[in-house]
Coordinates of C-alpha atoms in Angstrom, one line a residue:
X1 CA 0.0 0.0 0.0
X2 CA 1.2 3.5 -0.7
X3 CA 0.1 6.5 0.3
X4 CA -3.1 6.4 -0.7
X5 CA -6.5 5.7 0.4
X6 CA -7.1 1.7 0.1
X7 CA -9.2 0.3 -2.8
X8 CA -11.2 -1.9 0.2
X9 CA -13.6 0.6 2.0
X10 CA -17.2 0.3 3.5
X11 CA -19.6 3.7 4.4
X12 CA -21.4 3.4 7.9
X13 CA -25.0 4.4 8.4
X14 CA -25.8 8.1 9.4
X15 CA -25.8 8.6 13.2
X16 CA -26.2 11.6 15.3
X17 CA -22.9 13.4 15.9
X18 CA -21.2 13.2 19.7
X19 CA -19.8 16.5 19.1
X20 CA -21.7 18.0 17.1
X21 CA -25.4 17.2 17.9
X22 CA -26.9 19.5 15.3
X23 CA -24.7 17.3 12.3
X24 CA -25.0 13.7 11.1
X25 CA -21.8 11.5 11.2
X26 CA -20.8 8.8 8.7
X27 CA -17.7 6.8 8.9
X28 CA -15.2 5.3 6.3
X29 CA -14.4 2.2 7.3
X30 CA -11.2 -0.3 6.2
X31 CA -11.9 -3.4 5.1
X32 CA -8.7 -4.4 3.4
X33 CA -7.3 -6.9 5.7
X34 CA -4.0 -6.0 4.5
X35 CA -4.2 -2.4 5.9
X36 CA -4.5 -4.0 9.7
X37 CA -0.8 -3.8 10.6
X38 CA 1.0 -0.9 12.5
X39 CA 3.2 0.1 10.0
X40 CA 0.1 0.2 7.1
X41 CA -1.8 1.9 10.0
X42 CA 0.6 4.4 10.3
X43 CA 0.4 5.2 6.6
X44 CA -3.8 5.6 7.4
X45 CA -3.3 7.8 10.1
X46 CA -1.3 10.7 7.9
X47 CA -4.3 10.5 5.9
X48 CA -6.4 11.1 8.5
X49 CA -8.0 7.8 9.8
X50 CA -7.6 6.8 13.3
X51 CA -8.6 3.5 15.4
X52 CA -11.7 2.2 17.8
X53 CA -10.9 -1.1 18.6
X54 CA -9.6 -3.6 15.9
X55 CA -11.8 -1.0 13.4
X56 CA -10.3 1.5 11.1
X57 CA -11.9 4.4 10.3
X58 CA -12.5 8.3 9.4
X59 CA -15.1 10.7 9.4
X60 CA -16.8 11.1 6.1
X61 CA -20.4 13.4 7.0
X62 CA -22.5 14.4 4.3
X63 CA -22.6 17.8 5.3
X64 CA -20.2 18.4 7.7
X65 CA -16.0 18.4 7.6
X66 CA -15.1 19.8 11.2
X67 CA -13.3 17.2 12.0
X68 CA -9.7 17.5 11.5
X69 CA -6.6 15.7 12.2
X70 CA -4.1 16.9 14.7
X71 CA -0.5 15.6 15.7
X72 CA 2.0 17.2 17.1
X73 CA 5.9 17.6 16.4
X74 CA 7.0 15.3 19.1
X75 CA 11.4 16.0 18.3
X76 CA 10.7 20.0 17.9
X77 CA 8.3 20.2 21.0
X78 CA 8.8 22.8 24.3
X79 CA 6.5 22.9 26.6
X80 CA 4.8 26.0 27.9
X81 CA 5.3 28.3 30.8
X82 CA 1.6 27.1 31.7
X83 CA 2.5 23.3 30.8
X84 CA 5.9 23.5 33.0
X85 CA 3.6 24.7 36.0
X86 CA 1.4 22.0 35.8
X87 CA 4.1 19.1 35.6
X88 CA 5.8 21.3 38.7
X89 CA 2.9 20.1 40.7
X90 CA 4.0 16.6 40.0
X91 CA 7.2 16.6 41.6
X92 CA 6.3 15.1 45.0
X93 CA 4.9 11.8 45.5
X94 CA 3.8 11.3 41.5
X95 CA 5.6 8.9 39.0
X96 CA 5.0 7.9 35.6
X97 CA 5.5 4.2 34.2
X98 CA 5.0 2.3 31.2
X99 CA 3.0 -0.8 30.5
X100 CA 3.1 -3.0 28.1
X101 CA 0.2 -5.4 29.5
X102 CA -3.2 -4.2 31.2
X103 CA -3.5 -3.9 35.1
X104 CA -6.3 -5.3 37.0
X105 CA -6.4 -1.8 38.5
X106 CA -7.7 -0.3 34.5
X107 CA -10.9 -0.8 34.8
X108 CA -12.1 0.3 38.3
X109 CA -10.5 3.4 37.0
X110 CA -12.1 3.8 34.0
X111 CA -16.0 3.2 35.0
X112 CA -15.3 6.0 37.8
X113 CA -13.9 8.1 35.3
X114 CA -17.0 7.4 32.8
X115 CA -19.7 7.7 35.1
X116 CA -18.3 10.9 37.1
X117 CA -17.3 12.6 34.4
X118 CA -19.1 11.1 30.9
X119 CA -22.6 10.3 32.5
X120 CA -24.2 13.0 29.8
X121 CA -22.3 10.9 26.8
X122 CA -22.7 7.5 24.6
X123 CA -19.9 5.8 26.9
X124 CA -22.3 5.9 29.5
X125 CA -23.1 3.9 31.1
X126 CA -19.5 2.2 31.0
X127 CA -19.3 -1.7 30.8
X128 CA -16.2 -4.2 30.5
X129 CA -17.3 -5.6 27.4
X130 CA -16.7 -1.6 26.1
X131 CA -14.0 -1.0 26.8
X132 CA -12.3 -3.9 26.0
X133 CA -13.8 -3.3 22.6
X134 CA -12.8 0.5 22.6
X135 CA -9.5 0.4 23.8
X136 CA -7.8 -2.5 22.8
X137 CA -6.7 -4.2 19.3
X138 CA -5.8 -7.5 18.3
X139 CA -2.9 -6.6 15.6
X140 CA -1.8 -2.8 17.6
X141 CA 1.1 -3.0 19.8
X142 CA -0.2 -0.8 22.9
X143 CA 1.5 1.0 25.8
X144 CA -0.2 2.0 28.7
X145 CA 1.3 5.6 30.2
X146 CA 0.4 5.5 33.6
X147 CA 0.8 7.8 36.1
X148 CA 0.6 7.4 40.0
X149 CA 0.6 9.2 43.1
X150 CA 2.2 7.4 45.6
X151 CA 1.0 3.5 45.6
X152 CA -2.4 4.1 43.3
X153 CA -3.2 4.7 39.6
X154 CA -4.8 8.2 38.8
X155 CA -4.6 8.2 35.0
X156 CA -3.9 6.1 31.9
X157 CA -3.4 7.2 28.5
X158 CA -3.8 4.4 26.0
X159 CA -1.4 5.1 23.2
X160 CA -1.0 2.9 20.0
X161 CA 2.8 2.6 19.5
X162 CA 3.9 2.5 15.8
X163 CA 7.5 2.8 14.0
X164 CA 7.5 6.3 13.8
X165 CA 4.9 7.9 15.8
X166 CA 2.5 7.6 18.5
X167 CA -1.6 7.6 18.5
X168 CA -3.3 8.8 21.5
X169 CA -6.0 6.6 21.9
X170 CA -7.9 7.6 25.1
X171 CA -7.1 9.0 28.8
X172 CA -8.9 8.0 31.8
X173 CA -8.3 9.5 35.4
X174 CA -9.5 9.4 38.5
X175 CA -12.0 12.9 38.9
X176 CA -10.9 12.9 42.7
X177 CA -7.6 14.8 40.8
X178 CA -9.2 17.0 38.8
X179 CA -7.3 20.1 39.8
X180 CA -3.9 18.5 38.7
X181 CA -5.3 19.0 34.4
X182 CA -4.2 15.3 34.5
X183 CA -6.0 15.7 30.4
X184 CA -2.7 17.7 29.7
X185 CA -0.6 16.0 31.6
X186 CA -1.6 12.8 30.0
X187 CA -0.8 14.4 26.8
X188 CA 2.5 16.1 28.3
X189 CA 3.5 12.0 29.2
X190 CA 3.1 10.5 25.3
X191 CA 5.0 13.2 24.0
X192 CA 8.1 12.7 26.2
X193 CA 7.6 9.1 25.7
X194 CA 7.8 9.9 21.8
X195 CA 10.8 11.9 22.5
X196 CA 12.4 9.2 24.1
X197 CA 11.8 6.6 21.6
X198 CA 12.5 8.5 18.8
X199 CA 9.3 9.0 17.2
X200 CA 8.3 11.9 14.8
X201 CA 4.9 12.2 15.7
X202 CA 2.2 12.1 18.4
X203 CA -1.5 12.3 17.0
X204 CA -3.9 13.5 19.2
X205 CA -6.9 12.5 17.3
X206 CA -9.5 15.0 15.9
X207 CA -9.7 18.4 16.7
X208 CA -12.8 20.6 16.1
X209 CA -12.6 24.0 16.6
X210 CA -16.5 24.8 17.8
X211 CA -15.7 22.3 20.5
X212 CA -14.8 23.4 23.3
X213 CA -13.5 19.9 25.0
X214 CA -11.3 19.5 22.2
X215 CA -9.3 23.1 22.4
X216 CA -6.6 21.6 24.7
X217 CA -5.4 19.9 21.6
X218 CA -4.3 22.9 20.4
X219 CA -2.2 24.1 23.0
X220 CA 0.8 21.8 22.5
X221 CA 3.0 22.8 19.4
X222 CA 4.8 22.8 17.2
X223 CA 1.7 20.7 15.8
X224 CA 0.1 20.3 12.8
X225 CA -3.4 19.5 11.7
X226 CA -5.0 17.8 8.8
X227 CA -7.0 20.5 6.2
X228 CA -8.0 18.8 3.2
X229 CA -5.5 15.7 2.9
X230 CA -2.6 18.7 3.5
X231 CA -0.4 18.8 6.7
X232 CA -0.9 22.7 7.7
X233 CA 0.7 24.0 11.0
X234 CA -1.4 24.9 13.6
X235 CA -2.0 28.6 14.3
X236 CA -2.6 29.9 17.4

């Protein structure tokens, strides 16, 4: 496969938007078996697709293109006055480690983070059977970025792990921290992690702009996001 969109696609069904209520969403979805490897992946993702499971996929709305790509410049990236703040807090009693194999302790965390903070969303309410079939992937090499305080969890990022690049996948936390902008900190975590494995690229999913739980996205640069199948750099 080259760097184009695969030959093998199917079109989803029209469904109300989670972002967007007012729009309709419809998915492209990869049905070439051949496109299910991390390095083919990684190929998808520049072209805007991203993962749920073991599905591929990208948004293709009949009247709507807000969605847009965003990754950012993981070797070029410094963080902000405001990000160093936030990781200052951190210095006492939290530590970060790396997983390549789920914890017992996930899931707990995850159906307090769901029903605290997602009880108003489609995830709720939150089941082991979907998260297992959100989160994980049969032919994706995952790490889990954890981070603790003390002797318990707080937050995990899921993060697809790919030759060249990382995929931010989803973050859970525990709401009790709140205050801490663990979202960020999350985000602050995969990039050093990229930076330390020598990857290019950390994508952060979609961004769009009229929403405002997806602005944070845009606060960590150098980045880029996806307008029109062109890589544009992020303005902000």
């Amino acid at each position: 496969m080259t760097e184009h969109f695969p030959s093998k696609l199917g079109l989803s069904q029209q469904f109300s938007c989670s972002y967007l209520p007012e729009q309709q969403e419809q998915l492209l979805v990869i049905l070439d078996p051949n496109c299910y490897t991390p390095e083919r992946f990684e190929q998808l993702l520049a072209l805007g697709f991203r993962r749920s499971g073991d599905q591929i996929y990208r948004p293709h709305c009949p009247s709507c293109s807000a969605c847009q790509s965003i990754r950012v410049l993981a070797k070029q990236f410094t963080p902000s006055r405001s990000q160093k703040r936030k990781r200052n807090k951190l210095k006492h009693g939290y530590h970060v480690i790396v997983s390549h194999d789920e914890r017992p302790e996930y899931y707990p965390l995850y159906e307090k983070y769901i029903t605290q903070r997602h009880s108003d969303g489609s995830m709720y309410p939150p089941n082991k059977l979907q998260y297992e079939s959100f989160l994980f992937c049969r032919w994706m090499s995952i790490v889990f970025i954890e981070l603790w305080h003390r002797d318990k969890l707080i937050a995990v990022a899921v993060t697809d792990d790919m030759p060249h690049s990382l995929s931010a996948i989803y973050t859970f936390f525990d709401p009790d921290y709140e205050s801490l902008s663990l979202g960020s900190i999350m985000i602050l975590a995969q990039i050093e992690h990229a930076t330390k494995h020598d990857k290019h690229y950390v994508y952060l999913g979609y961004q769009i702009d009229s929403c405002q739980k997806m602005r944070y996205k845009t606060q960590f640069t150098p980045a880029e996001r996806l307008v029109k199948d062109t890589w544009k750099k992020v303005d902000l």
